[in-house]
Coordinates of C-alpha atoms in Angstrom, one line a residue:
Chain A
S57 CA 39.2 109.0 62.5
Y58 CA 40.8 108.8 59.0
C59 CA 40.6 110.1 56.0
T60 CA 41.4 109.7 52.1
L61 CA 44.0 112.7 51.4
N62 CA 42.3 115.2 48.8
E63 CA 44.3 114.7 44.7
G64 CA 42.8 117.5 44.0
L65 CA 40.0 118.7 41.2
G66 CA 39.4 117.5 37.5
K67 CA 39.9 114.5 36.8
V68 CA 39.9 113.1 40.5
L69 CA 38.7 109.5 41.7
R70 CA 36.1 110.6 44.4
Y71 CA 34.4 112.0 41.5
G72 CA 34.9 108.8 40.0
A73 CA 37.0 109.5 37.8
Y74 CA 39.8 106.4 36.6
S75 CA 41.9 106.7 34.3
D76 CA 45.6 106.6 33.9
E77 CA 46.5 110.0 35.2
V78 CA 44.5 109.3 38.1
I79 CA 45.4 106.4 38.7
K80 CA 49.2 107.5 38.3
R81 CA 48.2 110.6 41.3
L82 CA 47.5 108.1 43.0
K83 CA 49.7 105.6 42.7
W84 CA 52.5 109.0 43.4
M85 CA 49.7 109.3 46.9
E86 CA 50.9 106.2 48.0
N87 CA 54.1 105.6 46.8
L88 CA 55.8 109.8 48.5
L89 CA 53.4 112.2 49.8
A90 CA 51.9 109.3 52.4
P91 CA 55.0 108.1 53.4
L92 CA 57.4 111.4 53.4
L93 CA 54.3 114.1 55.3
K94 CA 54.3 110.5 57.9
Q95 CA 58.1 111.0 59.0
A96 CA 57.0 114.7 58.7
L97 CA 54.4 114.1 61.1
K98 CA 56.5 112.2 63.4
L99 CA 59.0 115.0 63.3
H100 CA 56.8 117.5 64.4
G101 CA 54.1 116.2 66.4
P102 CA 50.9 116.0 66.7
I103 CA 49.1 118.7 64.5
D104 CA 46.4 121.4 66.0
L105 CA 43.9 121.0 63.6
K106 CA 41.2 123.2 65.6
T107 CA 43.3 125.3 66.1
M108 CA 44.4 125.0 62.9
I109 CA 40.6 125.4 61.8
T110 CA 39.9 128.4 63.9
Q111 CA 42.5 130.5 63.0
A112 CA 41.4 129.4 58.9
L113 CA 37.8 131.1 60.0
Q114 CA 39.6 134.0 60.8
M115 CA 41.9 135.2 56.9
G116 CA 38.5 134.3 55.3
D117 CA 38.1 130.0 55.3
E118 CA 34.4 128.6 56.1
G119 CA 36.4 124.8 56.5
H120 CA 34.8 123.5 53.7
N121 CA 34.6 124.9 50.2
R122 CA 37.4 127.8 50.6
N123 CA 40.3 126.4 52.2
R124 CA 43.2 128.0 50.9
A125 CA 44.1 130.3 54.5
G126 CA 44.2 126.4 56.0
T127 CA 46.2 125.1 54.3
S128 CA 49.2 127.4 54.0
L129 CA 48.5 127.3 57.8
L130 CA 48.7 123.6 56.9
I131 CA 52.3 124.3 54.5
R132 CA 53.9 126.3 56.9
E133 CA 54.0 124.5 60.4
L134 CA 55.0 121.4 58.1
A135 CA 57.8 122.8 55.4
P136 CA 60.7 122.7 58.2
C137 CA 60.0 119.2 59.4
I138 CA 59.3 118.3 55.1
I139 CA 62.8 120.1 55.1
Q140 CA 64.2 117.4 57.9
T141 CA 63.0 114.5 56.3
K142 CA 64.8 111.6 55.1
F143 CA 63.8 111.3 51.1
S144 CA 65.4 114.3 48.4
E145 CA 65.3 116.9 47.8
K146 CA 63.8 116.8 45.2
E147 CA 61.4 114.6 46.1
K148 CA 60.6 117.2 48.9
I149 CA 60.1 119.8 46.4
E150 CA 57.1 118.2 44.5
V151 CA 55.7 117.3 47.8
L152 CA 55.7 121.2 48.7
K153 CA 54.4 121.8 45.4
F154 CA 51.3 119.7 45.0
I155 CA 49.9 120.3 48.5
D156 CA 50.6 124.3 47.2
S157 CA 48.7 123.5 44.1
N158 CA 45.5 122.1 46.3
D159 CA 43.9 124.8 48.5
H160 CA 41.7 122.2 49.2
F161 CA 44.4 119.6 50.9
F162 CA 43.3 121.2 54.1
L163 CA 39.3 119.6 53.9
N164 CA 40.8 116.3 54.6
L165 CA 41.9 117.1 57.5
T166 CA 39.7 119.5 58.8
M167 CA 36.7 116.7 57.6
P168 CA 38.2 113.1 60.4
A169 CA 38.7 116.2 63.0
C170 CA 35.2 117.2 63.1
K171 CA 33.7 113.8 63.0
C172 CA 36.3 113.6 66.7
T173 CA 34.8 116.4 67.6
L174 CA 31.2 114.8 66.7
D175 CA 32.5 111.2 67.7
A176 CA 32.0 113.1 71.7
A177 CA 28.3 114.0 70.5
K178 CA 27.4 110.7 70.4
N179 CA 24.8 108.4 72.4
I180 CA 22.9 110.7 74.7
E181 CA 20.7 110.1 76.4
F182 CA 17.7 112.1 75.2
S183 CA 19.9 114.6 72.9
T184 CA 17.9 115.8 70.2
I185 CA 21.7 116.5 68.5
V186 CA 22.6 115.8 64.8
S187 CA 26.0 113.8 65.2
V188 CA 27.0 112.7 61.5
M189 CA 25.3 113.8 58.2
A190 CA 26.5 113.1 54.5
R191 CA 24.9 112.0 51.7
N192 CA 26.2 108.9 48.8
G193 CA 24.6 110.1 45.6
T194 CA 21.2 108.9 46.2
E195 CA 20.5 109.3 49.8
F196 CA 20.7 111.4 52.8
G197 CA 21.0 110.6 56.3
I198 CA 21.4 111.6 59.7
K199 CA 22.6 110.2 62.3
V200 CA 20.5 112.0 66.0
S201 CA 22.5 112.0 69.8
G202 CA 19.9 110.1 71.5
L203 CA 18.8 107.5 69.0
G204 CA 21.8 105.4 68.4
D205 CA 23.5 104.5 65.2
R206 CA 20.4 103.9 63.2
W207 CA 21.4 105.7 60.6
F208 CA 17.3 108.7 59.0
T209 CA 17.6 108.2 55.5
G210 CA 15.8 111.1 52.6
P211 CA 16.6 111.2 49.5
A212 CA 20.4 113.1 48.2
G213 CA 19.0 116.5 46.9
I214 CA 19.5 118.3 43.8
V215 CA 22.8 120.5 44.5
D216 CA 21.6 124.6 43.8
G217 CA 25.6 126.3 42.4
L218 CA 27.4 126.9 39.7
L219 CA 27.9 125.0 36.9
F220 CA 30.2 124.6 33.7
P221 CA 29.7 126.6 31.4
G222 CA 27.2 124.0 28.7
Y223 CA 26.3 122.3 31.6
T224 CA 22.6 121.8 33.2
T225 CA 21.5 120.9 36.7
E226 CA 19.9 117.5 34.3
D227 CA 23.9 116.6 34.4
A228 CA 24.3 117.1 38.4
N229 CA 24.2 114.1 40.1
P230 CA 22.7 114.4 43.9
D231 CA 24.2 115.1 46.7
I232 CA 27.6 113.4 47.2
G233 CA 30.5 113.3 50.1
D234 CA 31.2 113.1 54.1
S235 CA 31.8 116.7 53.5
V236 CA 29.3 117.3 55.5
I237 CA 30.9 117.1 58.5
A238 CA 31.4 119.8 58.5
E239 CA 28.6 121.6 58.4
T240 CA 27.6 118.7 61.6
A241 CA 29.9 121.0 63.4
G242 CA 29.3 124.8 62.8
I243 CA 31.7 124.7 60.0
G244 CA 30.7 125.2 56.6
G245 CA 28.0 126.6 55.2
F246 CA 27.3 127.7 59.1
A247 CA 29.9 129.6 58.7
M248 CA 29.6 131.5 55.5
A249 CA 30.1 135.0 57.2
A250 CA 34.1 134.0 57.8
A251 CA 33.6 133.8 53.9
P252 CA 31.7 136.3 52.6
A253 CA 34.7 136.0 49.2
I254 CA 33.5 132.2 48.9
V255 CA 30.8 133.8 47.3
Q256 CA 32.7 134.2 44.0
F257 CA 32.7 130.8 43.7
V258 CA 29.5 129.5 45.2
G259 CA 27.4 133.2 44.0
G260 CA 25.8 135.3 46.3
T261 CA 26.4 139.1 47.9
A262 CA 28.4 138.7 51.0
K263 CA 25.3 139.0 52.8
D264 CA 23.6 136.5 51.9
A265 CA 27.0 134.8 53.3
L266 CA 26.1 136.2 57.0
N267 CA 22.4 135.9 56.1
F268 CA 24.0 132.0 55.8
T269 CA 25.2 132.0 59.4
L270 CA 22.6 133.8 60.8
K271 CA 19.9 131.8 60.0
M272 CA 21.8 128.8 61.3
Y273 CA 21.3 130.1 64.7
E274 CA 17.9 129.3 64.5
I275 CA 18.3 125.5 64.2
T276 CA 21.2 124.8 66.5
A277 CA 22.0 124.3 70.0
A278 CA 24.5 126.6 71.0
E279 CA 27.3 129.3 69.4
N280 CA 31.0 127.8 68.7
N281 CA 32.6 127.2 71.7
I282 CA 36.4 128.5 69.5
F283 CA 35.4 128.2 66.2
K284 CA 34.4 132.3 65.6
I285 CA 33.4 134.6 63.3
P286 CA 35.6 137.5 63.9
A287 CA 32.8 139.9 61.2
L288 CA 30.2 139.1 63.9
D289 CA 32.4 140.5 66.9
F290 CA 33.7 136.9 67.4
R291 CA 30.1 135.7 68.1
G292 CA 30.8 131.1 68.1
T293 CA 29.4 129.3 64.5
P294 CA 26.3 128.1 65.4
T295 CA 27.2 124.5 66.3
G296 CA 25.5 121.3 66.7
I297 CA 22.1 121.2 64.4
D298 CA 18.5 120.2 66.6
I299 CA 16.2 118.0 64.7
R300 CA 13.6 119.7 67.4
K301 CA 14.1 123.2 66.3
V302 CA 14.8 122.0 62.1
V303 CA 11.4 120.1 62.9
E304 CA 10.1 123.1 64.1
T305 CA 11.7 125.9 61.9
G306 CA 11.5 124.5 59.1
I307 CA 15.2 125.6 58.3
L308 CA 17.6 122.9 57.3
P309 CA 21.6 122.7 57.2
S310 CA 23.0 125.4 54.6
I311 CA 26.3 123.1 52.9
N312 CA 27.6 124.4 50.8
T313 CA 29.6 121.3 48.4
G314 CA 30.4 120.0 44.6
I315 CA 28.2 119.2 42.6
A316 CA 29.8 116.2 40.6
H317 CA 28.6 114.9 37.5
K318 CA 26.4 111.8 36.7
Chain B
S289 CA 62.4 150.3 45.9
Y290 CA 64.5 149.1 49.1
C291 CA 62.9 148.3 53.2
T292 CA 64.6 146.1 55.2
L293 CA 64.1 142.8 56.7
N294 CA 61.1 142.2 59.4
E295 CA 63.2 142.1 63.1
G296 CA 59.9 140.6 64.1
L297 CA 58.6 142.1 66.9
G298 CA 59.4 143.0 71.1
K299 CA 63.4 144.1 71.2
V300 CA 64.4 145.1 68.1
L301 CA 66.3 147.8 66.1
R302 CA 63.6 150.0 64.5
Y303 CA 61.6 150.1 67.5
G304 CA 65.3 152.0 69.4
A305 CA 67.0 148.8 71.0
Y306 CA 69.9 148.2 70.4
S307 CA 70.8 145.1 72.5
D308 CA 73.4 141.7 71.9
E309 CA 70.6 139.6 71.6
V310 CA 68.8 142.3 68.3
I311 CA 72.4 142.3 66.8
K312 CA 73.1 139.4 67.1
R313 CA 69.5 138.8 65.5
L314 CA 70.9 141.1 63.0
K315 CA 74.2 139.6 62.0
W316 CA 72.1 136.3 61.7
M317 CA 69.7 137.8 58.8
E318 CA 73.4 139.6 57.3
N319 CA 75.1 136.3 57.4
L320 CA 71.9 133.5 56.5
L321 CA 68.7 134.9 56.0
A322 CA 69.3 137.7 53.9
P323 CA 72.1 135.1 51.0
L324 CA 69.7 132.6 51.8
L325 CA 66.2 134.6 50.2
K326 CA 69.0 135.5 47.5
Q327 CA 69.6 133.6 45.7
A328 CA 65.8 131.3 46.6
L329 CA 64.3 134.5 44.9
K330 CA 67.2 134.0 41.8
L331 CA 65.4 130.5 41.5
H332 CA 61.9 131.4 41.8
G333 CA 62.0 134.4 39.6
P334 CA 60.0 137.5 41.1
I335 CA 57.4 138.1 42.8
D336 CA 54.3 139.5 41.9
L337 CA 53.4 141.0 45.5
K338 CA 50.3 143.5 44.3
T339 CA 49.0 140.0 43.1
M340 CA 50.0 138.3 46.9
I341 CA 48.9 142.0 48.7
T342 CA 45.5 141.6 47.4
Q343 CA 45.2 137.6 48.1
A344 CA 46.4 138.9 51.9
L345 CA 43.5 141.1 50.8
Q346 CA 40.8 137.9 50.8
M347 CA 42.4 136.8 53.4
G348 CA 41.7 138.6 56.9
D349 CA 44.8 141.0 56.4
E350 CA 44.6 144.8 55.6
G351 CA 48.3 144.7 55.4
H352 CA 49.9 146.6 57.1
N353 CA 49.1 145.4 60.4
R354 CA 47.6 142.0 60.3
N355 CA 50.1 140.1 57.7
R356 CA 48.9 136.8 58.6
A357 CA 47.7 135.5 55.5
G358 CA 50.2 137.3 53.7
T359 CA 53.6 135.7 55.3
S360 CA 52.0 132.6 55.1
L361 CA 51.0 133.1 51.3
L362 CA 55.1 134.3 51.3
I363 CA 56.1 130.7 53.2
R364 CA 53.7 128.7 50.6
E365 CA 56.1 130.7 47.9
L366 CA 59.3 130.3 48.6
A367 CA 58.8 128.0 50.3
P368 CA 60.6 124.5 47.4
C369 CA 62.9 127.4 46.4
I370 CA 64.2 127.6 50.1
I371 CA 64.8 123.5 50.1
Q372 CA 66.7 124.8 46.1
T373 CA 69.5 127.0 47.4
K374 CA 72.9 125.7 48.7
F375 CA 72.6 126.7 51.9
S376 CA 72.7 123.0 55.0
E377 CA 69.6 122.3 55.9
K378 CA 69.1 123.1 59.2
E379 CA 70.0 126.9 57.8
K380 CA 66.8 126.8 55.4
I381 CA 65.2 125.1 58.3
E382 CA 66.2 128.3 60.9
V383 CA 65.1 130.4 58.1
L384 CA 61.3 129.2 57.9
K385 CA 61.3 129.1 61.7
F386 CA 62.1 132.2 62.0
I387 CA 59.9 133.9 59.0
D388 CA 56.7 131.8 60.2
S389 CA 57.7 132.9 63.6
N390 CA 57.0 136.6 62.7
D391 CA 53.6 137.3 60.4
H392 CA 54.8 140.7 60.4
F393 CA 57.3 139.0 58.4
F394 CA 55.0 140.5 54.7
L395 CA 55.0 144.4 55.4
N396 CA 58.5 144.6 54.7
L397 CA 58.4 143.7 51.5
T398 CA 53.7 145.6 51.3
M399 CA 55.9 149.2 52.0
P400 CA 58.2 148.6 48.6
A401 CA 55.4 147.5 46.6
C402 CA 53.1 150.2 47.4
K403 CA 56.1 152.4 46.7
C404 CA 57.2 151.7 43.4
T405 CA 53.1 151.4 43.1
L406 CA 53.3 156.0 44.0
D407 CA 56.0 156.3 42.1
A408 CA 54.3 155.9 39.0
A409 CA 52.0 158.8 40.3
K410 CA 54.7 161.2 41.2
N411 CA 54.8 164.3 39.0
I412 CA 51.4 164.2 37.6
E413 CA 50.3 168.1 36.5
F414 CA 47.8 169.6 38.9
S415 CA 46.7 166.2 41.0
T416 CA 46.3 167.4 43.6
I417 CA 46.8 163.1 45.2
V418 CA 48.9 161.9 48.0
S419 CA 52.0 159.6 46.5
V420 CA 53.8 160.3 49.6
M421 CA 53.1 160.1 53.7
A422 CA 55.6 158.9 56.4
R423 CA 56.5 159.7 59.7
N424 CA 60.2 160.2 62.2
G425 CA 58.8 160.4 65.4
T426 CA 58.7 164.9 65.7
E427 CA 57.0 165.6 62.2
F428 CA 54.6 164.1 60.3
G429 CA 55.2 165.0 56.5
I430 CA 53.5 164.4 52.5
K431 CA 53.9 164.6 49.1
V432 CA 51.1 165.5 46.9
S433 CA 51.7 164.7 43.5
G434 CA 51.6 167.9 41.7
L435 CA 53.4 170.0 43.7
G436 CA 56.7 167.8 43.0
D437 CA 59.5 166.5 45.9
R438 CA 58.9 169.8 48.5
W439 CA 58.1 167.6 51.3
F440 CA 54.5 169.5 53.5
T441 CA 55.1 168.7 56.9
G442 CA 53.4 168.8 60.3
P443 CA 54.0 167.8 64.1
A444 CA 53.9 163.8 64.2
G445 CA 50.4 162.5 66.3
I446 CA 49.5 160.7 69.4
V447 CA 48.4 157.3 68.8
D448 CA 45.3 156.0 69.6
G449 CA 45.3 152.3 70.7
L450 CA 46.3 149.6 73.0
L451 CA 49.6 149.6 75.5
F452 CA 51.2 147.3 77.3
P453 CA 50.2 147.1 80.9
G454 CA 51.5 150.4 83.0
Y455 CA 52.5 152.1 80.6
T456 CA 49.7 155.7 79.7
T457 CA 50.8 158.5 76.5
E458 CA 52.9 159.4 78.5
D459 CA 55.3 156.7 77.6
A460 CA 54.5 156.9 74.3
N461 CA 56.7 159.3 70.8
P462 CA 55.3 160.5 68.7
D463 CA 53.7 158.2 65.2
I464 CA 56.5 157.8 64.1
G465 CA 57.3 155.2 60.5
D466 CA 57.7 155.1 57.2
S467 CA 54.8 152.0 56.9
V468 CA 52.5 154.3 56.2
I469 CA 53.1 154.0 52.5
A470 CA 50.5 151.0 52.4
E471 CA 47.8 153.7 53.5
T472 CA 48.8 156.0 50.2
A473 CA 48.5 152.6 48.2
G474 CA 45.0 152.4 49.8
I475 CA 45.9 149.1 52.4
G476 CA 46.3 149.9 55.7
G477 CA 44.1 151.6 57.6
F478 CA 41.2 151.8 54.6
A479 CA 41.1 148.7 53.6
M480 CA 40.6 147.3 57.9
A481 CA 36.8 146.6 56.2
A482 CA 39.0 144.1 54.5
A483 CA 40.1 142.0 58.6
P484 CA 37.1 142.5 60.9
A485 CA 39.8 140.4 62.4
I486 CA 42.4 143.1 63.7
V487 CA 39.7 144.7 66.5
Q488 CA 41.5 142.9 68.2
F489 CA 44.4 143.9 67.9
V490 CA 43.0 147.4 67.9
G491 CA 40.1 147.5 70.2
G492 CA 36.3 148.5 68.3
T493 CA 34.1 146.0 66.6
A494 CA 33.9 144.8 63.3
K495 CA 31.1 147.9 61.8
D496 CA 34.4 149.6 63.7
A497 CA 36.7 147.9 60.9
L498 CA 33.7 148.3 58.1
N499 CA 33.5 151.8 59.1
F500 CA 36.8 153.0 59.0
T501 CA 37.1 151.8 55.0
L502 CA 34.0 153.9 54.7
K503 CA 34.7 157.3 55.6
M504 CA 38.1 157.1 53.8
Y505 CA 36.2 157.0 50.4
E506 CA 35.4 160.1 51.2
I507 CA 39.5 162.0 50.8
T508 CA 39.9 159.2 48.7
A509 CA 39.6 159.6 44.3
A510 CA 39.9 156.0 43.1
E511 CA 37.9 152.4 43.7
N512 CA 41.4 150.8 43.7
N513 CA 41.1 147.9 40.3
I514 CA 42.7 145.0 42.3
F515 CA 42.3 145.8 46.6
K516 CA 39.1 144.4 46.5
I517 CA 37.3 144.0 50.3
P518 CA 35.2 140.2 49.9
A519 CA 32.9 142.0 52.8
L520 CA 31.8 144.6 50.6
D521 CA 30.9 143.1 47.6
F522 CA 34.1 142.9 45.9
R523 CA 34.9 146.9 46.2
G524 CA 38.4 148.2 45.8
T525 CA 39.3 149.5 48.2
P526 CA 40.0 154.0 48.8
T527 CA 42.4 154.5 47.0
G528 CA 44.5 157.9 46.6
I529 CA 44.7 160.1 49.0
D530 CA 42.8 164.2 47.5
I531 CA 44.3 166.8 50.1
R532 CA 41.3 169.0 49.0
K533 CA 38.5 166.4 49.7
V534 CA 40.6 165.8 53.0
V535 CA 40.4 170.2 53.4
E536 CA 36.9 169.6 52.4
T537 CA 35.8 167.0 54.7
G538 CA 38.9 167.6 57.8
I539 CA 38.5 163.9 57.7
L540 CA 42.2 162.4 58.2
P541 CA 43.4 159.7 56.9
S542 CA 43.1 156.0 59.2
I543 CA 46.0 155.3 60.0
N544 CA 46.8 151.4 61.6
T545 CA 50.2 152.2 63.2
G546 CA 52.5 150.5 66.1
I547 CA 53.3 152.5 69.4
A548 CA 56.9 153.0 70.2
H549 CA 58.2 154.0 73.8
K550 CA 60.0 157.4 74.1

């Protein structure tokens, strides 16, 4: 699986911004960030992202909207290899500071990791497990393991969340993005109980965070064998959305996401 | 306040080991680690440890026996300045790998930070707040704010915890060390609710971790204004042990500590 590198928050291409500042950053990412990381990764060897996500879940991340632990663990892991690259000291520092400045850097590694996990669940005969979810700002689409590559779509939802002062839901674009692959794999909104601090960002109480996760056990097939939640005595995160359970209970997957302006 | 740099776990001087391996590591710390960090810190400027501890408490650390988040945040913060030092690439990598290899590295920064906080609470007339706690393997001593510099001591306790296979409490030395300054300042055993993952290490359930913290509110004077616990809806950690409340309730401070061999 592939993913872009995370540009950060604010004016960024993935939210539709295309000013000089945005293009300049993308060029910097193309000309320095990507080649430097490529070299560092070659020196390091493969990174076991699944284990890193597992650790981040034990450090207050839910892996979708809170990625401070994941990004910290990644920096820790890569810093010695970043030093070993053939780039200049100034360039190495620039790269480290860029990653440090953006706690969501890790999200764009989590997404393809989740996609890889889910690809193994594709095309299993009679399986009613959701293997992909994605939103494009207009439609919300899912694929189901036993139903091949067909997209089942409906209208994209309006996100319930905190808005910048002066904006209303009228300004919000319907749900957009492929980051919901996180929830499809059992983290993000499904692992809220691991990240009580996120309620500061999305609203609600720590108890709500716990309840989001508990509710998801009702529509999933299993408890994750590696993603564990300390606050639930290391119970595995609810994993594998079963469309039959969604239909039976009427409970929709809980998704942590950002809100894009129209 | 001052503190040594953390040597790591296993055979280390602070647990009484003094083999060649231990001395060699201490020499390396003296000749490379310390001077390199000194230079990096000069380039960086002061680090706001209190804020960093606050963040670590929101990332599953309790700040005494679990320091994975704190150590990660420190590496993140210092890595760019480590690169800027005048040391060789090899030396910079050695230092980063050493810190990365020891999640307790941050503890030895937390301890003096806690001591600084508590020094401000010393010698306040009529105050019954504990300003220092420490153990020396034989006695447990406290100082009380309104009672000046006098040590009040009793026998050091035997620690209740997990032992390596083949060892019994007979092999354990009574409680030793000054790291209990963490609990005196409202973290460590007092912030267990922030670190449910620690029960894997000390035994018990996530609910026990929560209860340890809740109990400490009964013997403390205040809720911390900066150290907050996400799982308790950002309630401040129980802070400032009041000897009157300890006497009234019979509840002893809950301390997270290691067990040293005799």
